[in-house]
Amino acid sequence: MTGPVEHRRALQAERHDDLQARLRRLLAPLGGDERALDVGCGTGALAYALAPLVGEVVGVDSSEELLAAARENAPEGCTFVPGDATALPFPYGDFDLVGCMRVLHHVHRPELVVAEIARVTQPGGRILLVDQLGDVDPMRSLELDRFERARDPSHTRLLPDADIRGYLEANDLVVTANEIVRERREMGRYLDLVGLEGEERERVARMAPDPHEVEVGWYVARKA
């Protein structure tokens, strides 16, 4: 039986080329010798896509299961280590580029994650934040959070665009590129990613349209 990690890896493989092309465009120019960090790396989607574009990528995650999956087919130049996104195990200014993809809505204090990302980025370095966005309508945002939390209890809150920009500005990070992309999700596959089955799967599936679309924000910022 295929489990959540296998479903994640399959989706990661399908999205790899598109992700790498977006990174090339958003992060240009890259020198090819940068030391990069992937915060909350999971099975390594961002790290794998960055690896051919930079000199070295370190992925950090609190889940040993996901780290083990990331290490299995890691490209050259990638290493994966355990760690907490709110207290990264690296010194000040250790990286030229730090990315964090689809993580902020899983943490209770996302501002701490952004502060830690800023801390370990060297002056003049760049930061990439990617996450599903909350709705500008607070009631609609509450409905989205209710569905996402029922699907995955690790979900906390979808951040609106203004909150993410506020966290960046609070750490003297200047946004240099930004895109908001519509992402289409097929319900069955989306529930497979977290391993929902039986009656609970049926209950959660009724909470949102199938398929449905969400907005994903991509932010590139530079540290002063």
PDB file of N, CA and C in Angstrom, residues 128-194:
ATOM      1  N   LEU A 128      13.899  33.046   0.026  1.00  0.00           N
ATOM      2  CA  LEU A 128      12.729  32.651  -0.749  1.00  0.00           C
ATOM      3  C   LEU A 128      11.690  32.078   0.200  1.00  0.00           C
ATOM      4  N   LEU A 129      10.516  32.688   0.247  1.00  0.00           N
ATOM      5  CA  LEU A 129       9.386  32.161   1.015  1.00  0.00           C
ATOM      6  C   LEU A 129       8.275  31.778   0.055  1.00  0.00           C
ATOM      7  N   VAL A 130       7.725  30.584   0.246  1.00  0.00           N
ATOM      8  CA  VAL A 130       6.618  30.097  -0.583  1.00  0.00           C
ATOM      9  C   VAL A 130       5.573  29.491   0.342  1.00  0.00           C
ATOM     10  N   ASP A 131       4.324  29.921   0.207  1.00  0.00           N
ATOM     11  CA  ASP A 131       3.276  29.298   1.015  1.00  0.00           C
ATOM     12  C   ASP A 131       1.902  29.597   0.433  1.00  0.00           C
ATOM     13  N   GLN A 132       0.960  28.702   0.744  1.00  0.00           N
ATOM     14  CA  GLN A 132      -0.430  28.974   0.417  1.00  0.00           C
ATOM     15  C   GLN A 132      -0.886  30.187   1.213  1.00  0.00           C
ATOM     16  N   LEU A 133      -1.670  31.040   0.568  1.00  0.00           N
ATOM     17  CA  LEU A 133      -2.079  32.289   1.199  1.00  0.00           C
ATOM     18  C   LEU A 133      -3.484  32.205   1.780  1.00  0.00           C
ATOM     19  N   GLY A 134      -3.685  32.935   2.871  1.00  0.00           N
ATOM     20  CA  GLY A 134      -5.018  33.116   3.404  1.00  0.00           C
ATOM     21  C   GLY A 134      -5.789  34.099   2.542  1.00  0.00           C
ATOM     22  N   ASP A 135      -7.101  34.052   2.654  1.00  0.00           N
ATOM     23  CA  ASP A 135      -7.970  34.926   1.866  1.00  0.00           C
ATOM     24  C   ASP A 135      -8.017  36.322   2.478  1.00  0.00           C
ATOM     25  N   VAL A 136      -8.258  37.336   1.629  1.00  0.00           N
ATOM     26  CA  VAL A 136      -8.393  38.698   2.154  1.00  0.00           C
ATOM     27  C   VAL A 136      -9.664  38.842   2.983  1.00  0.00           C
ATOM     28  N   ASP A 137     -10.636  37.992   2.708  1.00  0.00           N
ATOM     29  CA  ASP A 137     -11.869  37.949   3.506  1.00  0.00           C
ATOM     30  C   ASP A 137     -11.610  37.072   4.725  1.00  0.00           C
ATOM     31  N   PRO A 138     -11.629  37.639   5.948  1.00  0.00           N
ATOM     32  CA  PRO A 138     -11.290  36.838   7.133  1.00  0.00           C
ATOM     33  C   PRO A 138     -12.213  35.650   7.352  1.00  0.00           C
ATOM     34  N   MET A 139     -13.474  35.766   6.995  1.00  0.00           N
ATOM     35  CA  MET A 139     -14.392  34.645   7.167  1.00  0.00           C
ATOM     36  C   MET A 139     -14.051  33.506   6.196  1.00  0.00           C
ATOM     37  N   ARG A 140     -13.712  33.873   4.978  1.00  0.00           N
ATOM     38  CA  ARG A 140     -13.305  32.863   4.002  1.00  0.00           C
ATOM     39  C   ARG A 140     -12.009  32.203   4.458  1.00  0.00           C
ATOM     40  N   SER A 141     -11.115  33.000   5.037  1.00  0.00           N
ATOM     41  CA  SER A 141      -9.850  32.444   5.517  1.00  0.00           C
ATOM     42  C   SER A 141     -10.095  31.445   6.645  1.00  0.00           C
ATOM     43  N   LEU A 142     -11.046  31.742   7.523  1.00  0.00           N
ATOM     44  CA  LEU A 142     -11.390  30.819   8.600  1.00  0.00           C
ATOM     45  C   LEU A 142     -11.915  29.497   8.044  1.00  0.00           C
ATOM     46  N   GLU A 143     -12.717  29.571   6.986  1.00  0.00           N
ATOM     47  CA  GLU A 143     -13.240  28.355   6.358  1.00  0.00           C
ATOM     48  C   GLU A 143     -12.108  27.527   5.754  1.00  0.00           C
ATOM     49  N   LEU A 144     -11.164  28.203   5.107  1.00  0.00           N
ATOM     50  CA  LEU A 144     -10.020  27.498   4.528  1.00  0.00           C
ATOM     51  C   LEU A 144      -9.195  26.813   5.613  1.00  0.00           C
ATOM     52  N   ASP A 145      -8.963  27.532   6.716  1.00  0.00           N
ATOM     53  CA  ASP A 145      -8.188  26.959   7.818  1.00  0.00           C
ATOM     54  C   ASP A 145      -8.910  25.764   8.435  1.00  0.00           C
ATOM     55  N   ARG A 146     -10.211  25.859   8.539  1.00  0.00           N
ATOM     56  CA  ARG A 146     -10.993  24.757   9.103  1.00  0.00           C
ATOM     57  C   ARG A 146     -10.833  23.495   8.257  1.00  0.00           C
ATOM     58  N   PHE A 147     -10.914  23.652   6.941  1.00  0.00           N
ATOM     59  CA  PHE A 147     -10.724  22.509   6.046  1.00  0.00           C
ATOM     60  C   PHE A 147      -9.302  21.968   6.139  1.00  0.00           C
ATOM     61  N   GLU A 148      -8.308  22.857   6.073  1.00  0.00           N
ATOM     62  CA  GLU A 148      -6.914  22.410   6.082  1.00  0.00           C
ATOM     63  C   GLU A 148      -6.557  21.723   7.404  1.00  0.00           C
ATOM     64  N   ARG A 149      -7.114  22.212   8.504  1.00  0.00           N
ATOM     65  CA  ARG A 149      -6.822  21.608   9.813  1.00  0.00           C
ATOM     66  C   ARG A 149      -7.489  20.239   9.942  1.00  0.00           C
ATOM     67  N   ALA A 150      -8.692  20.096   9.376  1.00  0.00           N
ATOM     68  CA  ALA A 150      -9.362  18.792   9.395  1.00  0.00           C
ATOM     69  C   ALA A 150      -8.577  17.779   8.563  1.00  0.00           C
ATOM     70  N   ARG A 151      -8.020  18.244   7.462  1.00  0.00           N
ATOM     71  CA  ARG A 151      -7.211  17.371   6.602  1.00  0.00           C
ATOM     72  C   ARG A 151      -5.893  17.011   7.264  1.00  0.00           C
ATOM     73  N   ASP A 152      -5.266  17.997   7.916  1.00  0.00           N
ATOM     74  CA  ASP A 152      -3.942  17.803   8.493  1.00  0.00           C
ATOM     75  C   ASP A 152      -3.862  18.587   9.804  1.00  0.00           C
ATOM     76  N   PRO A 153      -3.910  17.912  10.947  1.00  0.00           N
ATOM     77  CA  PRO A 153      -3.905  18.605  12.242  1.00  0.00           C
ATOM     78  C   PRO A 153      -2.672  19.462  12.505  1.00  0.00           C
ATOM     79  N   SER A 154      -1.604  19.271  11.724  1.00  0.00           N
ATOM     80  CA  SER A 154      -0.420  20.112  11.909  1.00  0.00           C
ATOM     81  C   SER A 154      -0.612  21.510  11.322  1.00  0.00           C
ATOM     82  N   HIS A 155      -1.680  21.707  10.586  1.00  0.00           N
ATOM     83  CA  HIS A 155      -1.971  23.027  10.017  1.00  0.00           C
ATOM     84  C   HIS A 155      -2.338  23.995  11.143  1.00  0.00           C
ATOM     85  N   THR A 156      -1.814  25.218  11.059  1.00  0.00           N
ATOM     86  CA  THR A 156      -2.169  26.244  12.048  1.00  0.00           C
ATOM     87  C   THR A 156      -3.023  27.336  11.415  1.00  0.00           C
ATOM     88  N   ARG A 157      -2.415  28.180  10.551  1.00  0.00           N
ATOM     89  CA  ARG A 157      -3.163  29.277   9.950  1.00  0.00           C
ATOM     90  C   ARG A 157      -2.526  29.680   8.635  1.00  0.00           C
ATOM     91  N   LEU A 158      -3.374  29.908   7.621  1.00  0.00           N
ATOM     92  CA  LEU A 158      -2.891  30.439   6.352  1.00  0.00           C
ATOM     93  C   LEU A 158      -2.651  31.938   6.512  1.00  0.00           C
ATOM     94  N   LEU A 159      -1.473  32.378   6.142  1.00  0.00           N
ATOM     95  CA  LEU A 159      -1.122  33.783   6.282  1.00  0.00           C
ATOM     96  C   LEU A 159      -1.524  34.560   5.034  1.00  0.00           C
ATOM     97  N   PRO A 160      -2.165  35.702   5.195  1.00  0.00           N
ATOM     98  CA  PRO A 160      -2.424  36.546   4.029  1.00  0.00           C
ATOM     99  C   PRO A 160      -1.139  37.214   3.554  1.00  0.00           C
ATOM    100  N   ASP A 161      -1.185  37.723   2.346  1.00  0.00           N
ATOM    101  CA  ASP A 161      -0.025  38.386   1.746  1.00  0.00           C
ATOM    102  C   ASP A 161       0.542  39.469   2.667  1.00  0.00           C
ATOM    103  N   ALA A 162      -0.316  40.261   3.267  1.00  0.00           N
ATOM    104  CA  ALA A 162       0.148  41.369   4.109  1.00  0.00           C
ATOM    105  C   ALA A 162       0.949  40.878   5.314  1.00  0.00           C
ATOM    106  N   ASP A 163       0.572  39.746   5.895  1.00  0.00           N
ATOM    107  CA  ASP A 163       1.305  39.212   7.048  1.00  0.00           C
ATOM    108  C   ASP A 163       2.707  38.761   6.645  1.00  0.00           C
ATOM    109  N   ILE A 164       2.809  38.056   5.520  1.00  0.00           N
ATOM    110  CA  ILE A 164       4.126  37.594   5.074  1.00  0.00           C
ATOM    111  C   ILE A 164       5.031  38.776   4.778  1.00  0.00           C
ATOM    112  N   ARG A 165       4.501  39.779   4.096  1.00  0.00           N
ATOM    113  CA  ARG A 165       5.290  40.980   3.819  1.00  0.00           C
ATOM    114  C   ARG A 165       5.698  41.678   5.119  1.00  0.00           C
ATOM    115  N   GLY A 166       4.805  41.674   6.094  1.00  0.00           N
ATOM    116  CA  GLY A 166       5.115  42.295   7.373  1.00  0.00           C
ATOM    117  C   GLY A 166       6.255  41.592   8.087  1.00  0.00           C
ATOM    118  N   TYR A 167       6.263  40.256   8.069  1.00  0.00           N
ATOM    119  CA  TYR A 167       7.353  39.500   8.703  1.00  0.00           C
ATOM    120  C   TYR A 167       8.686  39.789   8.010  1.00  0.00           C
ATOM    121  N   LEU A 168       8.659  39.896   6.684  1.00  0.00           N
ATOM    122  CA  LEU A 168       9.882  40.201   5.956  1.00  0.00           C
ATOM    123  C   LEU A 168      10.388  41.599   6.301  1.00  0.00           C
ATOM    124  N   GLU A 169       9.491  42.571   6.294  1.00  0.00           N
ATOM    125  CA  GLU A 169       9.882  43.947   6.586  1.00  0.00           C
ATOM    126  C   GLU A 169      10.395  44.091   8.014  1.00  0.00           C
ATOM    127  N   ALA A 170       9.802  43.348   8.946  1.00  0.00           N
ATOM    128  CA  ALA A 170      10.224  43.432  10.345  1.00  0.00           C
ATOM    129  C   ALA A 170      11.657  42.967  10.534  1.00  0.00           C
ATOM    130  N   ASN A 171      12.166  42.184   9.598  1.00  0.00           N
ATOM    131  CA  ASN A 171      13.541  41.681   9.677  1.00  0.00           C
ATOM    132  C   ASN A 171      14.455  42.371   8.665  1.00  0.00           C
ATOM    133  N   ASP A 172      14.029  43.555   8.194  1.00  0.00           N
ATOM    134  CA  ASP A 172      14.820  44.352   7.248  1.00  0.00           C
ATOM    135  C   ASP A 172      15.131  43.578   5.975  1.00  0.00           C
ATOM    136  N   LEU A 173      14.155  42.809   5.517  1.00  0.00           N
ATOM    137  CA  LEU A 173      14.284  42.058   4.274  1.00  0.00           C
ATOM    138  C   LEU A 173      13.451  42.754   3.207  1.00  0.00           C
ATOM    139  N   VAL A 174      14.079  43.097   2.107  1.00  0.00           N
ATOM    140  CA  VAL A 174      13.440  43.870   1.051  1.00  0.00           C
ATOM    141  C   VAL A 174      12.973  42.940  -0.068  1.00  0.00           C
ATOM    142  N   VAL A 175      11.673  42.934  -0.338  1.00  0.00           N
ATOM    143  CA  VAL A 175      11.124  42.078  -1.391  1.00  0.00           C
ATOM    144  C   VAL A 175      11.598  42.574  -2.756  1.00  0.00           C
ATOM    145  N   THR A 176      12.213  41.671  -3.514  1.00  0.00           N
ATOM    146  CA  THR A 176      12.708  42.015  -4.851  1.00  0.00           C
ATOM    147  C   THR A 176      11.910  41.338  -5.962  1.00  0.00           C
ATOM    148  N   ALA A 177      11.150  40.306  -5.624  1.00  0.00           N
ATOM    149  CA  ALA A 177      10.307  39.628  -6.615  1.00  0.00           C
ATOM    150  C   ALA A 177       9.144  38.968  -5.875  1.00  0.00           C
ATOM    151  N   ASN A 178       7.991  38.953  -6.511  1.00  0.00           N
ATOM    152  CA  ASN A 178       6.801  38.371  -5.888  1.00  0.00           C
ATOM    153  C   ASN A 178       5.849  37.892  -6.968  1.00  0.00           C
ATOM    154  N   GLU A 179       5.325  36.683  -6.778  1.00  0.00           N
ATOM    155  CA  GLU A 179       4.294  36.151  -7.659  1.00  0.00           C
ATOM    156  C   GLU A 179       3.220  35.481  -6.810  1.00  0.00           C
ATOM    157  N   ILE A 180       1.983  35.607  -7.235  1.00  0.00           N
ATOM    158  CA  ILE A 180       0.883  34.870  -6.611  1.00  0.00           C
ATOM    159  C   ILE A 180       0.275  33.983  -7.691  1.00  0.00           C
ATOM    160  N   VAL A 181       0.333  32.679  -7.453  1.00  0.00           N
ATOM    161  CA  VAL A 181      -0.008  31.681  -8.464  1.00  0.00           C
ATOM    162  C   VAL A 181      -1.238  30.899  -8.032  1.00  0.00           C
ATOM    163  N   ARG A 182      -2.167  30.694  -8.951  1.00  0.00           N
ATOM    164  CA  ARG A 182      -3.321  29.840  -8.692  1.00  0.00           C
ATOM    165  C   ARG A 182      -2.909  28.378  -8.852  1.00  0.00           C
ATOM    166  N   GLU A 183      -3.236  27.554  -7.853  1.00  0.00           N
ATOM    167  CA  GLU A 183      -2.868  26.135  -7.878  1.00  0.00           C
ATOM    168  C   GLU A 183      -4.137  25.291  -7.776  1.00  0.00           C
ATOM    169  N   ARG A 184      -4.322  24.393  -8.741  1.00  0.00           N
ATOM    170  CA  ARG A 184      -5.495  23.528  -8.780  1.00  0.00           C
ATOM    171  C   ARG A 184      -5.215  22.236  -8.027  1.00  0.00           C
ATOM    172  N   ARG A 185      -6.128  21.844  -7.159  1.00  0.00           N
ATOM    173  CA  ARG A 185      -5.943  20.634  -6.353  1.00  0.00           C
ATOM    174  C   ARG A 185      -7.101  19.666  -6.545  1.00  0.00           C
ATOM    175  N   GLU A 186      -6.742  18.429  -6.885  1.00  0.00           N
ATOM    176  CA  GLU A 186      -7.718  17.349  -6.969  1.00  0.00           C
ATOM    177  C   GLU A 186      -7.837  16.712  -5.588  1.00  0.00           C
ATOM    178  N   MET A 187      -9.049  16.622  -5.092  1.00  0.00           N
ATOM    179  CA  MET A 187      -9.259  16.264  -3.699  1.00  0.00           C
ATOM    180  C   MET A 187      -8.667  14.912  -3.320  1.00  0.00           C
ATOM    181  N   GLY A 188      -8.891  13.895  -4.128  1.00  0.00           N
ATOM    182  CA  GLY A 188      -8.398  12.565  -3.775  1.00  0.00           C
ATOM    183  C   GLY A 188      -6.895  12.554  -3.571  1.00  0.00           C
ATOM    184  N   ARG A 189      -6.186  13.166  -4.484  1.00  0.00           N
ATOM    185  CA  ARG A 189      -4.722  13.179  -4.366  1.00  0.00           C
ATOM    186  C   ARG A 189      -4.277  14.034  -3.182  1.00  0.00           C
ATOM    187  N   TYR A 190      -4.981  15.133  -2.947  1.00  0.00           N
ATOM    188  CA  TYR A 190      -4.618  16.010  -1.835  1.00  0.00           C
ATOM    189  C   TYR A 190      -4.785  15.286  -0.496  1.00  0.00           C
ATOM    190  N   LEU A 191      -5.806  14.443  -0.385  1.00  0.00           N
ATOM    191  CA  LEU A 191      -5.998  13.675   0.846  1.00  0.00           C
ATOM    192  C   LEU A 191      -5.011  12.517   0.945  1.00  0.00           C
ATOM    193  N   ASP A 192      -4.589  11.969  -0.202  1.00  0.00           N
ATOM    194  CA  ASP A 192      -3.569  10.914  -0.192  1.00  0.00           C
ATOM    195  C   ASP A 192      -2.274  11.395   0.452  1.00  0.00           C
ATOM    196  N   LEU A 193      -1.944  12.674   0.273  1.00  0.00           N
ATOM    197  CA  LEU A 193      -0.678  13.211   0.772  1.00  0.00           C
ATOM    198  C   LEU A 193      -0.568  13.148   2.285  1.00  0.00           C
ATOM    199  N   VAL A 194      -1.716  13.060   2.971  1.00  0.00           N
ATOM    200  CA  VAL A 194      -1.690  12.968   4.439  1.00  0.00           C
ATOM    201  C   VAL A 194      -2.227  11.630   4.942  1.00  0.00           C
TER     202      VAL A 194
END
